[in-house]
């Protein structure tokens, strides 16, 4: 019988970062994410990436 479970990712993501936000901030990001069919985490990571690119 073969291996079970999720296959290993090429890049292991072992760092966890948490942020606190108000209900209004969360709902704003959730609404944006839903419209673009992505998770809130993906939305935040994209935003941080854009900030990083503009500061270079």
PDB file of C-alpha atoms in Angstrom:
ATOM      1  CA  UNK A   1       0.000   0.000   0.000  1.00  0.00           C
ATOM      2  CA  UNK A   2       1.307   3.461  -0.945  1.00  0.00           C
ATOM      3  CA  UNK A   3       1.862   6.469   1.270  1.00  0.00           C
ATOM      4  CA  UNK A   4      -1.227   8.269   2.519  1.00  0.00           C
ATOM      5  CA  UNK A   5      -1.935  11.909   3.238  1.00  0.00           C
ATOM      6  CA  UNK A   6      -1.017  15.161   1.626  1.00  0.00           C
ATOM      7  CA  UNK A   7       2.141  15.190  -0.505  1.00  0.00           C
ATOM      8  CA  UNK A   8       5.061  17.230   0.803  1.00  0.00           C
ATOM      9  CA  UNK A   9       5.380  20.760  -0.574  1.00  0.00           C
ATOM     10  CA  UNK A  10       8.484  21.863  -2.470  1.00  0.00           C
ATOM     11  CA  UNK A  11       8.946  24.773  -0.075  1.00  0.00           C
ATOM     12  CA  UNK A  12       8.176  24.049   3.563  1.00  0.00           C
ATOM     13  CA  UNK A  13       6.431  26.950   5.292  1.00  0.00           C
ATOM     14  CA  UNK A  14       7.190  26.621   8.960  1.00  0.00           C
ATOM     15  CA  UNK A  15       6.955  30.255  10.106  1.00  0.00           C
ATOM     16  CA  UNK A  16       3.642  31.416  11.536  1.00  0.00           C
ATOM     17  CA  UNK A  17       2.797  35.100  11.867  1.00  0.00           C
ATOM     18  CA  UNK A  18      -0.354  36.306  13.585  1.00  0.00           C
ATOM     19  CA  UNK A  19      -1.955  39.726  13.412  1.00  0.00           C
ATOM     20  CA  UNK A  20      -4.783  41.343  15.298  1.00  0.00           C
ATOM     21  CA  UNK A  21      -7.427  43.387  13.521  1.00  0.00           C
ATOM     22  CA  UNK A  22     -10.834  44.840  14.254  1.00  0.00           C
ATOM     23  CA  UNK A  23     -14.043  43.249  12.982  1.00  0.00           C
ATOM     24  CA  UNK A  24     -14.328  45.988  10.356  1.00  0.00           C
ATOM     25  CA  UNK A  25     -10.771  45.415   9.120  1.00  0.00           C
ATOM     26  CA  UNK A  26     -11.321  41.663   8.948  1.00  0.00           C
ATOM     27  CA  UNK A  27     -14.621  41.950   7.066  1.00  0.00           C
ATOM     28  CA  UNK A  28     -13.069  44.382   4.584  1.00  0.00           C
ATOM     29  CA  UNK A  29     -10.245  41.918   3.842  1.00  0.00           C
ATOM     30  CA  UNK A  30     -12.625  38.946   3.789  1.00  0.00           C
ATOM     31  CA  UNK A  31     -14.925  40.669   1.296  1.00  0.00           C
ATOM     32  CA  UNK A  32     -11.960  41.560  -0.938  1.00  0.00           C
ATOM     33  CA  UNK A  33     -10.658  37.983  -0.740  1.00  0.00           C
ATOM     34  CA  UNK A  34     -14.032  36.438  -1.544  1.00  0.00           C
ATOM     35  CA  UNK A  35     -14.411  38.593  -4.659  1.00  0.00           C
ATOM     36  CA  UNK A  36     -11.039  37.380  -5.906  1.00  0.00           C
ATOM     37  CA  UNK A  37     -11.609  33.767  -4.826  1.00  0.00           C
ATOM     38  CA  UNK A  38      -8.612  33.594  -2.519  1.00  0.00           C
ATOM     39  CA  UNK A  39      -8.017  33.200   1.190  1.00  0.00           C
ATOM     40  CA  UNK A  40      -7.465  36.133   3.519  1.00  0.00           C
ATOM     41  CA  UNK A  41      -3.905  34.862   4.013  1.00  0.00           C
ATOM     42  CA  UNK A  42      -3.246  34.923   0.261  1.00  0.00           C
ATOM     43  CA  UNK A  43      -4.660  38.446   0.067  1.00  0.00           C
ATOM     44  CA  UNK A  44      -2.442  39.695   2.897  1.00  0.00           C
ATOM     45  CA  UNK A  45       0.657  37.988   1.448  1.00  0.00           C
ATOM     46  CA  UNK A  46      -0.050  39.593  -1.947  1.00  0.00           C
ATOM     47  CA  UNK A  47      -0.414  43.017  -0.308  1.00  0.00           C
ATOM     48  CA  UNK A  48       2.833  42.661   1.599  1.00  0.00           C
ATOM     49  CA  UNK A  49       4.560  41.554  -1.609  1.00  0.00           C
ATOM     50  CA  UNK A  50       3.319  44.659  -3.407  1.00  0.00           C
ATOM     51  CA  UNK A  51       4.530  46.887  -0.582  1.00  0.00           C
ATOM     52  CA  UNK A  52       7.933  45.225  -0.722  1.00  0.00           C
ATOM     53  CA  UNK A  53       8.194  45.759  -4.492  1.00  0.00           C
ATOM     54  CA  UNK A  54       7.295  49.460  -4.236  1.00  0.00           C
ATOM     55  CA  UNK A  55       9.890  50.106  -1.513  1.00  0.00           C
ATOM     56  CA  UNK A  56      12.836  48.744  -3.513  1.00  0.00           C
TER      57      UNK A  56
END
